[in-house]
PDB file of C-alpha atoms and ligand atoms in Angstrom:
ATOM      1  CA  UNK E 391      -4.110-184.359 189.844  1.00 86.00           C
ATOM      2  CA  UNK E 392      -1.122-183.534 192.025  1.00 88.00           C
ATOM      3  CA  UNK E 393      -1.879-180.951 195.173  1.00 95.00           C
ATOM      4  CA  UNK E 394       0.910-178.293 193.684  1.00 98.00           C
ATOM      5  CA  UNK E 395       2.759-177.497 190.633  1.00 98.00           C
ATOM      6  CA  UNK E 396       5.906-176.129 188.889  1.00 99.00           C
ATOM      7  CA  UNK E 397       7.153-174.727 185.815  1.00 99.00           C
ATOM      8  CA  UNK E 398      11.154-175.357 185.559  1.00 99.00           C
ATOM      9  CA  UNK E 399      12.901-173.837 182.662  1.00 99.00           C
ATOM     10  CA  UNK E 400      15.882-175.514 181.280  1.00 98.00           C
ATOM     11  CA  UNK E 401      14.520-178.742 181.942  1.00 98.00           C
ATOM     12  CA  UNK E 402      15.739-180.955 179.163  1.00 98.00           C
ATOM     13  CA  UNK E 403      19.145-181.907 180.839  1.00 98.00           C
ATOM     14  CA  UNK E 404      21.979-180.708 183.759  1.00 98.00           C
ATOM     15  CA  UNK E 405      20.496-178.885 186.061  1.00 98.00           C
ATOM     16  CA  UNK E 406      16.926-177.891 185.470  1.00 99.00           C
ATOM     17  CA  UNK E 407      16.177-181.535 184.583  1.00 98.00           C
ATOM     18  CA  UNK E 408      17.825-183.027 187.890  1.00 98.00           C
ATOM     19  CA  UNK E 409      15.537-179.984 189.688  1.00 99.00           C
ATOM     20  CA  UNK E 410      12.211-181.469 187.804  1.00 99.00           C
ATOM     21  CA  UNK E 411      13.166-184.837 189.331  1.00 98.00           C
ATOM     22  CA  UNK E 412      13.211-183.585 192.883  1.00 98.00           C
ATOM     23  CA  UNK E 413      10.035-181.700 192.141  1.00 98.00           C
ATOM     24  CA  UNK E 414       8.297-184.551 191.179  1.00 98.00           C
ATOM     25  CA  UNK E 415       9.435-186.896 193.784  1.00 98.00           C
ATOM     26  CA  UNK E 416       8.190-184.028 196.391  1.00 98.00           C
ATOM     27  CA  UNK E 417       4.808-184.382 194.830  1.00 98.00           C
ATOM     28  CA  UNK E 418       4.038-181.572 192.067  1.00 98.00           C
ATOM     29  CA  UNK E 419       3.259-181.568 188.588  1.00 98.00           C
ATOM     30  CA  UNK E 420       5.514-180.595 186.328  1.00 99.00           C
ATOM     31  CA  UNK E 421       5.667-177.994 183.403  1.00 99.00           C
ATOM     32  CA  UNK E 422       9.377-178.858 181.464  1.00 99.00           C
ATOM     33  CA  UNK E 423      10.642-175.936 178.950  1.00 99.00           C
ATOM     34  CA  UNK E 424      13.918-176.159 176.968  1.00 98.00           C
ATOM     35  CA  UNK E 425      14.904-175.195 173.197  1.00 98.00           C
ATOM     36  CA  UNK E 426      15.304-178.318 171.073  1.00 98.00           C
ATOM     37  CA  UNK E 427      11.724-180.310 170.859  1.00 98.00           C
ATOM     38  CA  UNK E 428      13.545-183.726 170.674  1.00 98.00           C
ATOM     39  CA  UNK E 429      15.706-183.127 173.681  1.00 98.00           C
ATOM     40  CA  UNK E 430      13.343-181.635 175.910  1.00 98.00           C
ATOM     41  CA  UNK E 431      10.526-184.945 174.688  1.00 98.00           C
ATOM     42  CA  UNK E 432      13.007-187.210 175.762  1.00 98.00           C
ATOM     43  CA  UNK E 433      13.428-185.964 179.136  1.00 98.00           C
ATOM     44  CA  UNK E 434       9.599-185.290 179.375  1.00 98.00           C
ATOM     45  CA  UNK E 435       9.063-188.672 178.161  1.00 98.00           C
ATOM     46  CA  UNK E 436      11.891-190.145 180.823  1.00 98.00           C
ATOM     47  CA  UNK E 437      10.361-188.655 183.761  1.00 98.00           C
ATOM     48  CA  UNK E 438       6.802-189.819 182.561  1.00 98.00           C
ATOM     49  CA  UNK E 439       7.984-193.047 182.546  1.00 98.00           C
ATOM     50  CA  UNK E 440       9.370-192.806 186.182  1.00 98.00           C
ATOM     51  CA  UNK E 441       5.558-192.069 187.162  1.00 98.00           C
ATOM     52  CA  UNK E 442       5.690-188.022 187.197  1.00 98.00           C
ATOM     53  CA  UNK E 443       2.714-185.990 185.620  1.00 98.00           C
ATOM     54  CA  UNK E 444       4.608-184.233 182.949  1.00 98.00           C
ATOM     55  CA  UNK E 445       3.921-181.634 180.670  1.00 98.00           C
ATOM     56  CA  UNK E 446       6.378-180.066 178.081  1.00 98.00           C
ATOM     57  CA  UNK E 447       6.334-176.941 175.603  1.00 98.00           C
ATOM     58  CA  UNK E 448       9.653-176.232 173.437  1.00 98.00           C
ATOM     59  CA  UNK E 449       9.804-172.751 173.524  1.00 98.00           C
ATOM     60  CA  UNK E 450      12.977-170.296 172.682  1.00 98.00           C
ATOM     61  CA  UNK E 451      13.022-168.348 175.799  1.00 98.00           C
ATOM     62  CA  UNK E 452      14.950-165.000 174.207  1.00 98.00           C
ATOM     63  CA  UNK E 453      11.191-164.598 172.522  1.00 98.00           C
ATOM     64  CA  UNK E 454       8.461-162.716 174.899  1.00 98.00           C
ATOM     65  CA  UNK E 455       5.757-164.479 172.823  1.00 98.00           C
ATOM     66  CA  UNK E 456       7.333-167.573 173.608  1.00 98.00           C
ATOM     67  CA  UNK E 457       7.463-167.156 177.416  1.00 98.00           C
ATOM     68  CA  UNK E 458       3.990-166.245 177.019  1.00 98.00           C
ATOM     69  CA  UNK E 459       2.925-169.545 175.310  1.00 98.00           C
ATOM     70  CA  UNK E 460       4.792-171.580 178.256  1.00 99.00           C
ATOM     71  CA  UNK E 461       2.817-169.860 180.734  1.00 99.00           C
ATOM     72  CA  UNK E 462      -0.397-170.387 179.175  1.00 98.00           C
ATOM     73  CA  UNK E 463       0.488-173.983 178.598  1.00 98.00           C
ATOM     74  CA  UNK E 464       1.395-174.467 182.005  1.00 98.00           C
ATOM     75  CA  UNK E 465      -1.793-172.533 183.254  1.00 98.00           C
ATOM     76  CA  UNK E 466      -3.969-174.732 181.470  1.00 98.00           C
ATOM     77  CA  UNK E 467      -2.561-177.908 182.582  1.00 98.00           C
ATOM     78  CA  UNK E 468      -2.707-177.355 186.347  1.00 98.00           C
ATOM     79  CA  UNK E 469      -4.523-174.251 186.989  1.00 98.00           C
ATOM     80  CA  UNK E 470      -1.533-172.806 190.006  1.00 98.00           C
ATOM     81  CA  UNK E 471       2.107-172.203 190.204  1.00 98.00           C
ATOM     82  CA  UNK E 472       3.788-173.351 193.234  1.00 98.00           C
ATOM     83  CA  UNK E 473       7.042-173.571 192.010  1.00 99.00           C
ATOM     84  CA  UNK E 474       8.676-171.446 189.358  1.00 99.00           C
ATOM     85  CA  UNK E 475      12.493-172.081 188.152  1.00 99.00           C
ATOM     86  CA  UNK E 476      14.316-169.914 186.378  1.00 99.00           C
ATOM     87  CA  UNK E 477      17.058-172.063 184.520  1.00 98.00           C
ATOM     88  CA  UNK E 478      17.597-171.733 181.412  1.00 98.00           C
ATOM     89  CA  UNK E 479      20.841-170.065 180.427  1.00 98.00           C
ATOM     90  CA  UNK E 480      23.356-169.667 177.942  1.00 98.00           C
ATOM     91  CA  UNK E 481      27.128-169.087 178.329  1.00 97.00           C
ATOM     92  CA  UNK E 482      29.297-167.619 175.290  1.00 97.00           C
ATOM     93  CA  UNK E 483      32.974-167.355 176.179  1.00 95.00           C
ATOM     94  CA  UNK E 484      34.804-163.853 174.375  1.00 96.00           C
ATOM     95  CA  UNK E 485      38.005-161.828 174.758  1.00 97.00           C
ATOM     96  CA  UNK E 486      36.403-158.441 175.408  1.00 97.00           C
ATOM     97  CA  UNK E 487      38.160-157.302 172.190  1.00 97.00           C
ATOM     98  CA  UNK E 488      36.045-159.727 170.053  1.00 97.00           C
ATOM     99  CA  UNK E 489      32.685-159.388 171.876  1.00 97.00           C
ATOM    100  CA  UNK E 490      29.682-159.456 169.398  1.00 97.00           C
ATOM    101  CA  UNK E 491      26.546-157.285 170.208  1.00 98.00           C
ATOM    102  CA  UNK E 492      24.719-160.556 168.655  1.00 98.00           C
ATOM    103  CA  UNK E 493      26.325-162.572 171.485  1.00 98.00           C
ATOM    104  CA  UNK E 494      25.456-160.346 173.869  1.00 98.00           C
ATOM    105  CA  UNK E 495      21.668-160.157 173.641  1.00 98.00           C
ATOM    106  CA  UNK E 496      21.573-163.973 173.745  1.00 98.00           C
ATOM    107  CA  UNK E 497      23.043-163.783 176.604  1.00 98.00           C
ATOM    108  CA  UNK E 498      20.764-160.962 178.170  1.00 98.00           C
ATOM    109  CA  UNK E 499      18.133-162.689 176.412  1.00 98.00           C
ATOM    110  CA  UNK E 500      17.552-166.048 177.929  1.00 98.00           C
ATOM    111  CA  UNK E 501      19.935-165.629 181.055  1.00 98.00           C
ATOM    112  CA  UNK E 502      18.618-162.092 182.467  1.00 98.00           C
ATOM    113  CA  UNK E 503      15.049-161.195 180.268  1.00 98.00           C
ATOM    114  CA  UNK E 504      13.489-164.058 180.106  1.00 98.00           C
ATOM    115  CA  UNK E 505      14.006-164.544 184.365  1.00 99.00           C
ATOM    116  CA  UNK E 506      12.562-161.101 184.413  1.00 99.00           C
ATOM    117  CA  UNK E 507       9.385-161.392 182.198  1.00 99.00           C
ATOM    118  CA  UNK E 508       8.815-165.441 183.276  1.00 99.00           C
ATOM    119  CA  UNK E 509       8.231-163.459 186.560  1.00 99.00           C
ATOM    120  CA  UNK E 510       6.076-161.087 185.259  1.00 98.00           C
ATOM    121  CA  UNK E 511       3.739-163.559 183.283  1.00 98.00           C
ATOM    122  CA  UNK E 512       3.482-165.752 186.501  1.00 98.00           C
ATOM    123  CA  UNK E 513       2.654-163.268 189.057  1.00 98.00           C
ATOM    124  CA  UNK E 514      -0.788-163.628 189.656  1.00 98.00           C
ATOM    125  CA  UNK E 515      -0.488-167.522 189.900  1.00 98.00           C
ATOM    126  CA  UNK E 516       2.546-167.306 192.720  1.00 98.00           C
ATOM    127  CA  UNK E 517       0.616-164.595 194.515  1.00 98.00           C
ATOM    128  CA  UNK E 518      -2.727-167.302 194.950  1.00 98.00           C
ATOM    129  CA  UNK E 519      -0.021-169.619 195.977  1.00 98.00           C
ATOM    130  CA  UNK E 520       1.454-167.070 198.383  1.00 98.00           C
ATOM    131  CA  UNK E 521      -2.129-166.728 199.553  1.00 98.00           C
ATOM    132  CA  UNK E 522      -3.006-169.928 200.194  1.00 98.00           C
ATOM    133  CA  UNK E 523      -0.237-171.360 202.132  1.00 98.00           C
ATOM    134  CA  UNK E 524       2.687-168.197 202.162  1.00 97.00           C
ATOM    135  CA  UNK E 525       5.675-170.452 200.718  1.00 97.00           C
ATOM    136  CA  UNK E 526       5.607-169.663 196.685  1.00 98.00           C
ATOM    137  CA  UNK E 527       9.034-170.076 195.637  1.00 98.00           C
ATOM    138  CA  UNK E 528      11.031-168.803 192.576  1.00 98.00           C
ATOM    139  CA  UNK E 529      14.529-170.235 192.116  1.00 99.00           C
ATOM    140  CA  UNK E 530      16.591-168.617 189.733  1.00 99.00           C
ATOM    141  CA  UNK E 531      19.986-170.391 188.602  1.00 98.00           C
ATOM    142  CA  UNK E 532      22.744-167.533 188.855  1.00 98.00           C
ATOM    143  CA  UNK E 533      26.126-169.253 188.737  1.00 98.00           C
ATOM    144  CA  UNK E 534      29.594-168.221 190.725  1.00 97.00           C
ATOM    145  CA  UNK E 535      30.690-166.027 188.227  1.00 97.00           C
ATOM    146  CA  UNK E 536      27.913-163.901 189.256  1.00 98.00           C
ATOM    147  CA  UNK E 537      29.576-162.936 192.516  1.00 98.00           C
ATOM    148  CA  UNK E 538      33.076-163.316 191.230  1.00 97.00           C
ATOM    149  CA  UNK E 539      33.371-162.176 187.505  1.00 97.00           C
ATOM    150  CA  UNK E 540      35.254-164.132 184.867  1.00 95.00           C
ATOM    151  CA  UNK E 541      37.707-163.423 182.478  1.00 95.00           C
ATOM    152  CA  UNK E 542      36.276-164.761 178.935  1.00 93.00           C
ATOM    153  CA  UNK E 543      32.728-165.614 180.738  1.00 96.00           C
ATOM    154  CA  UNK E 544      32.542-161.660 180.899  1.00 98.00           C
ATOM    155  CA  UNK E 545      29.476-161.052 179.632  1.00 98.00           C
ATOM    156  CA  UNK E 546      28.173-164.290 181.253  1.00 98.00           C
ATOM    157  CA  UNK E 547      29.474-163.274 184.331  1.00 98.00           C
ATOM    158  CA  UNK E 548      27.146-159.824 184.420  1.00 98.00           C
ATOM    159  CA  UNK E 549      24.095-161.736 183.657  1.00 98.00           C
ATOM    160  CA  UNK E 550      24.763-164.035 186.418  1.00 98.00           C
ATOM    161  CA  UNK E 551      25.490-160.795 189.004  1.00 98.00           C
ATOM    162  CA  UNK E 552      22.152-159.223 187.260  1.00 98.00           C
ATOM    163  CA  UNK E 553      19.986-162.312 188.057  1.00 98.00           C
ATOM    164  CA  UNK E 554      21.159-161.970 192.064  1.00 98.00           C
ATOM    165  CA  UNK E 555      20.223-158.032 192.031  1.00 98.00           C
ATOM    166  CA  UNK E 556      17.028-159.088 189.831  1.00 98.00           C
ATOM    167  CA  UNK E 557      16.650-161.858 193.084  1.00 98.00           C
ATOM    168  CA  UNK E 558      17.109-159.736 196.181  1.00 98.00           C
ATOM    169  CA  UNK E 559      14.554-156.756 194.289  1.00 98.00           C
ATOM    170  CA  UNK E 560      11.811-159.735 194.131  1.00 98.00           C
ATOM    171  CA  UNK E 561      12.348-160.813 197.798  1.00 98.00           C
ATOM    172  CA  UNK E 562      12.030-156.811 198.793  1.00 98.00           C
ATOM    173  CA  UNK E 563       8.912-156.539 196.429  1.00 98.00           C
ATOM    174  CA  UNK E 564       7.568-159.955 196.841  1.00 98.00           C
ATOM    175  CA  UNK E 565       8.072-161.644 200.510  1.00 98.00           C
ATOM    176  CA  UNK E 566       5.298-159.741 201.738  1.00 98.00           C
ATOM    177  CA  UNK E 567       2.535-162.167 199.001  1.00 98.00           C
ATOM    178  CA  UNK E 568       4.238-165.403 200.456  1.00 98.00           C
ATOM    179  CA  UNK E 569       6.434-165.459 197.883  1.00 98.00           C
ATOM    180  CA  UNK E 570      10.168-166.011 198.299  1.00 98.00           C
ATOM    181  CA  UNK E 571      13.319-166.084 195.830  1.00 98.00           C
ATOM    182  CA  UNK E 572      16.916-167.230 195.912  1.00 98.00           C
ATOM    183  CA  UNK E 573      19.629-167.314 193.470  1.00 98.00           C
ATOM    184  CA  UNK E 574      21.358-170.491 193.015  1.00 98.00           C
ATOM    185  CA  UNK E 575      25.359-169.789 192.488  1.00 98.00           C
ATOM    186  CA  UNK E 576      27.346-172.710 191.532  1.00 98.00           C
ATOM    187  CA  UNK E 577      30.858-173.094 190.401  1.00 97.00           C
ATOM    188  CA  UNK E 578      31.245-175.749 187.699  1.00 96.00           C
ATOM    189  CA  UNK E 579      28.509-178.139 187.889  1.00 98.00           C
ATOM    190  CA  UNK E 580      29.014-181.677 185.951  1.00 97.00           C
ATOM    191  CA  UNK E 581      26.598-180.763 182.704  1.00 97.00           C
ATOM    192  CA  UNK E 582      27.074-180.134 178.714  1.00 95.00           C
ATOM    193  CA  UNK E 583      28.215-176.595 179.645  1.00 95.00           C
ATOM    194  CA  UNK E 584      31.068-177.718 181.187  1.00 95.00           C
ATOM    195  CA  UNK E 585      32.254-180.245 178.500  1.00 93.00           C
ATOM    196  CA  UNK E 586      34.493-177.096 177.249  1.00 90.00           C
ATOM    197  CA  UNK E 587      36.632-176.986 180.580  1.00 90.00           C
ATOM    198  CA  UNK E 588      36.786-180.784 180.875  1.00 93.00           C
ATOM    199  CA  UNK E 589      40.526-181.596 180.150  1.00 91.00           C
ATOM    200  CA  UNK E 590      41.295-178.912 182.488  1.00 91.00           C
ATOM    201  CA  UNK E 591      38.547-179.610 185.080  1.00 92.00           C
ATOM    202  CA  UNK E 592      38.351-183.750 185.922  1.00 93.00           C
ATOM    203  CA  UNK E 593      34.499-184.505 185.935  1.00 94.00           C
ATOM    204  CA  UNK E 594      34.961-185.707 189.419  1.00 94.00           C
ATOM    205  CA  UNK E 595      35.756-182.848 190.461  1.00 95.00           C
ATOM    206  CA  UNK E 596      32.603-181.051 189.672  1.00 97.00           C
ATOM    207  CA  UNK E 597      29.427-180.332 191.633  1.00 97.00           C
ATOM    208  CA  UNK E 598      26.624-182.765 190.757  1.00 98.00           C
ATOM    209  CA  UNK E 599      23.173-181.561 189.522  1.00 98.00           C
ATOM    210  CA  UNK E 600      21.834-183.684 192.297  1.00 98.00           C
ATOM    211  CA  UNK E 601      23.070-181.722 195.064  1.00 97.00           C
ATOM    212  CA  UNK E 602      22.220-179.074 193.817  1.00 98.00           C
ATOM    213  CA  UNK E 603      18.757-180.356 192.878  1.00 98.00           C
ATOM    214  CA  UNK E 604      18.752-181.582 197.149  1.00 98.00           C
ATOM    215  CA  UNK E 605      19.388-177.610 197.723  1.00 98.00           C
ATOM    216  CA  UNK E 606      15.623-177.060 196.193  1.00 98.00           C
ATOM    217  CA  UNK E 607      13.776-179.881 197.861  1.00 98.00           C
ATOM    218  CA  UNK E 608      15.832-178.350 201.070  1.00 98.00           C
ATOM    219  CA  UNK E 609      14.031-174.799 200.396  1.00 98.00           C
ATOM    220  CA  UNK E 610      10.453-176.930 199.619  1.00 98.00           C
ATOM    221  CA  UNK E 611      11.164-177.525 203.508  1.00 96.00           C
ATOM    222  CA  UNK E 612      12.146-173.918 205.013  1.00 97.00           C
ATOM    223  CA  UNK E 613       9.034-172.763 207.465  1.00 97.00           C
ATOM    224  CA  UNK E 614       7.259-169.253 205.674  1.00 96.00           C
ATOM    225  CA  UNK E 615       9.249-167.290 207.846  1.00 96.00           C
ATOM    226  CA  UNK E 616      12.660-167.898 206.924  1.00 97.00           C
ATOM    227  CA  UNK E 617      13.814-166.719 203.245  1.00 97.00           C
ATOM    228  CA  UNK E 618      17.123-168.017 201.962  1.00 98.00           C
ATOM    229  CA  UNK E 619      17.964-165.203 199.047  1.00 98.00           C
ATOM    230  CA  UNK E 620      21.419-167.031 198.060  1.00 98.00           C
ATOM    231  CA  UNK E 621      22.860-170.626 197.780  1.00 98.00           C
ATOM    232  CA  UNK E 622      26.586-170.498 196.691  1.00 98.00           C
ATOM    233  CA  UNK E 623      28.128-174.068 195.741  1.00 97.00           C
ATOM    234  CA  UNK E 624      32.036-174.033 195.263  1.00 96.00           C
ATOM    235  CA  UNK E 625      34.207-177.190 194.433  1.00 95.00           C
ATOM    236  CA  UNK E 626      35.940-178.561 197.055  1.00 92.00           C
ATOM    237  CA  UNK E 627      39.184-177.821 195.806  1.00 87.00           C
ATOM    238  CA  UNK E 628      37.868-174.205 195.881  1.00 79.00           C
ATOM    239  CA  UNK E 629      37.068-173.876 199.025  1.00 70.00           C
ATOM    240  CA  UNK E 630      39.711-172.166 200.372  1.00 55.00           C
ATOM    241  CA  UNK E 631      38.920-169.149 197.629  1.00 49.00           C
TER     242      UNK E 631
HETATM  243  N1  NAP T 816      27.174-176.210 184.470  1.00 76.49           N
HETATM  244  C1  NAP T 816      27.707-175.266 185.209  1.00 76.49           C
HETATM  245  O1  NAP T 816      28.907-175.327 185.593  1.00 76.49           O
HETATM  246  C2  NAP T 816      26.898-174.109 185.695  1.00 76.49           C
HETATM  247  C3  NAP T 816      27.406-173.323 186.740  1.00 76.49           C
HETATM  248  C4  NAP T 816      26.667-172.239 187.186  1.00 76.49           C
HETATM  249  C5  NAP T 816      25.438-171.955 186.625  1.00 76.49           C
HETATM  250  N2  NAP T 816      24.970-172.734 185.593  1.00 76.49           N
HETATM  251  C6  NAP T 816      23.664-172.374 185.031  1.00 76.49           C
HETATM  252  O2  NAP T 816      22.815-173.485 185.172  1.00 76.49           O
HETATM  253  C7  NAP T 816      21.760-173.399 184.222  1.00 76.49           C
HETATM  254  C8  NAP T 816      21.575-174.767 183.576  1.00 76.49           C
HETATM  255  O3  NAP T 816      22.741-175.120 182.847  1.00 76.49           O
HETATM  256  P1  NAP T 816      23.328-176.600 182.809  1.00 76.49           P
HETATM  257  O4  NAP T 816      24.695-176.531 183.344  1.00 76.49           O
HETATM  258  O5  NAP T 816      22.357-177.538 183.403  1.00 76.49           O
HETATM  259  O6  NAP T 816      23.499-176.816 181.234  1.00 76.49           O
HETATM  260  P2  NAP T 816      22.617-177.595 180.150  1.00 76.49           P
HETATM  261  O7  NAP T 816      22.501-179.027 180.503  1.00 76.49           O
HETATM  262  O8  NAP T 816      23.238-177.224 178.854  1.00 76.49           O
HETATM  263  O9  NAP T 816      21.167-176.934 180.287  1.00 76.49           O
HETATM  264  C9  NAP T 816      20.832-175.703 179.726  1.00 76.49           C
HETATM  265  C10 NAP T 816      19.327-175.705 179.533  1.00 76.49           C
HETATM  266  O10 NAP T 816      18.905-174.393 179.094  1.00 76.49           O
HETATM  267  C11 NAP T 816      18.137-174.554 177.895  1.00 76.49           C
HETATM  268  N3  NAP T 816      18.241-173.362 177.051  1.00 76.49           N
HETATM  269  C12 NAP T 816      19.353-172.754 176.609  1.00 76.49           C
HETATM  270  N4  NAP T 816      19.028-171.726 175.795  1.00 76.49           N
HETATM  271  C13 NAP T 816      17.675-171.704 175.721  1.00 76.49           C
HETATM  272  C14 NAP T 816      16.731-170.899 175.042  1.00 76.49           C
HETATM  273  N5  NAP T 816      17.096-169.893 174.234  1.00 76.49           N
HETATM  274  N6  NAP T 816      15.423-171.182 175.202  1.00 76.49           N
HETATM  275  C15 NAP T 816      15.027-172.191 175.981  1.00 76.49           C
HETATM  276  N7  NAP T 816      15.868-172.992 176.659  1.00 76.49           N
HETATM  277  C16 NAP T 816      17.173-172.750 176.517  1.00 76.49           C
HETATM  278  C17 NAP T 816      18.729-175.771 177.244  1.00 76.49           C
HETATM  279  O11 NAP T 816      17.882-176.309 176.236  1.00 76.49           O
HETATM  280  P3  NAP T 816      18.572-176.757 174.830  1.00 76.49           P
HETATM  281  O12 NAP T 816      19.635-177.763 175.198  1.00 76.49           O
HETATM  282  O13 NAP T 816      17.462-177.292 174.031  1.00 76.49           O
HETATM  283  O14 NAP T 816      19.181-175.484 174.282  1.00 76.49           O
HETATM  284  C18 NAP T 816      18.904-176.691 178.446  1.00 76.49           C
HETATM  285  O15 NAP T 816      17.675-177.273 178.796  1.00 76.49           O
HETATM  286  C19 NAP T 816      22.157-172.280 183.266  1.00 76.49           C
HETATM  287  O16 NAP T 816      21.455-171.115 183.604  1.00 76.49           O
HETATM  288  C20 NAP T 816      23.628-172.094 183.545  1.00 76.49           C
HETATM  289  O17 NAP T 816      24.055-170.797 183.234  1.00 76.49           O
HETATM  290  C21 NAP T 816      25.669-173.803 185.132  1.00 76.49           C
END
């Protein structure tokens, strides 16, 4: 049985399932929950095969119930929560004109509630985990369009800027229990959400989910004391913005 454990969300591909990776490698078990049951058994069943301790629970995270089942799953399996990510998202590109309210609570759905009541269900295993050694950690993936809004990614955009507020409130609520959060902000990472941008974005010009995924076994390493609330990634060719 490993010595600690983690729950990542979005973990059937991109960037929660190059996070689960680095999770395992660093030595916890792993609790992997995506949408699609076929997807998210292949990855289980790929990282199994690599020598992790996998679980997996399909589970559509706009449902409460649903959040609720992962949890319990998860609790069952390895009893503490060292390591919760908050990945899962969805991004709908609309002209404002032709936003639909349907569209919109997807969106606030899996990108902003389900961060909010993942937190919520988990908060009594990250505060043993604070107890015992004072370095819980919660890493929710925000994006860079949640500190720099985009036109069409609108809505997207304000989930993205609501899961940093949602981040700094836990750090003020939560630092004192040994627990600490940070918001990951990428630009565009190489994954299936990018395919869309593709003949106007060269793949090789994209972030990889691996450094990204090295960000989070960098914050496995930070002391108790020091918090790191926000990681922004930009492209190289951005930098300059
Ligand atoms: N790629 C980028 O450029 C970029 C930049 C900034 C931030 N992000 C953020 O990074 C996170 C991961 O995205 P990615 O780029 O790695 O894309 P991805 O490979 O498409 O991964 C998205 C993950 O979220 C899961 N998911 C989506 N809706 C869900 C729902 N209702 N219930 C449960 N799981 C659901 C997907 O499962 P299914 O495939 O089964 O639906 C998949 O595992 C997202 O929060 C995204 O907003 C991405």
């Amino acid at each position: 049985m490993p010595e600690r454990a983690a729950l990542v969300t979005g973990a059937s591909s991109g960037i929660g399932f190059a996070i689960a990776r680095v999770l395992g490698e660093e030595g916890h078990g792993l609790t992997l929950a995506a949408r699609r049951p076929e997807k998210l058994a292949e990855a289980a069943d790929t990282l199994r095969s690599d020598g992790f301790d996998v679980e997996h629970v399909a589970a559509n995270l706009a449902d409460e119930e649903e959040i609720r089942r992962v949890v319990a799953a998860h609790r069952e399996r390895w009893g503490r929560l060292d390591v919760l990510v908050n990945n899962a998202g969805v991004g709908i590109a609309q002209l404002v004109a032709d936003i639909e309210a349907k569209r919109v609570d997807l969106q606030l759905g899996v990108n902003v509630r389900s961060v909010i009541l993942f937190y919520r269900e988990c908060a009594d295993l990250l505060r043993a985990a604070g107890a015992e050694h004072r370095n819980a950690l919660v890493v929710n993936t925000s994006s860079l369009s949640g500190k720099s809004g985009q036109a069409w990614l609108n809505v997207y955009s304000a989930t993205k800027a609501a899961v940093i507020g949602w981040t700094q409130a836990m750090n003020s609520e939560l630092n004192s229990d040994g627990i600490k959060s940070v918001a990951l902000c990428p630009g565009f990472v190489d994954t299936a959400m990018t395919e869309f941008i593709r003949e106007h974005v060269a793949q090789e010009d994209m972030i990889k989910t691996a450094d990204i995924a090295e960000a989070v076994r960098f914050l496995l390493r930070t002391s108790p004391q020091c918090v790191v609330p926000e990681i922004v990634f930009q492209r190289a060719s951005e930098s300059a913005l």
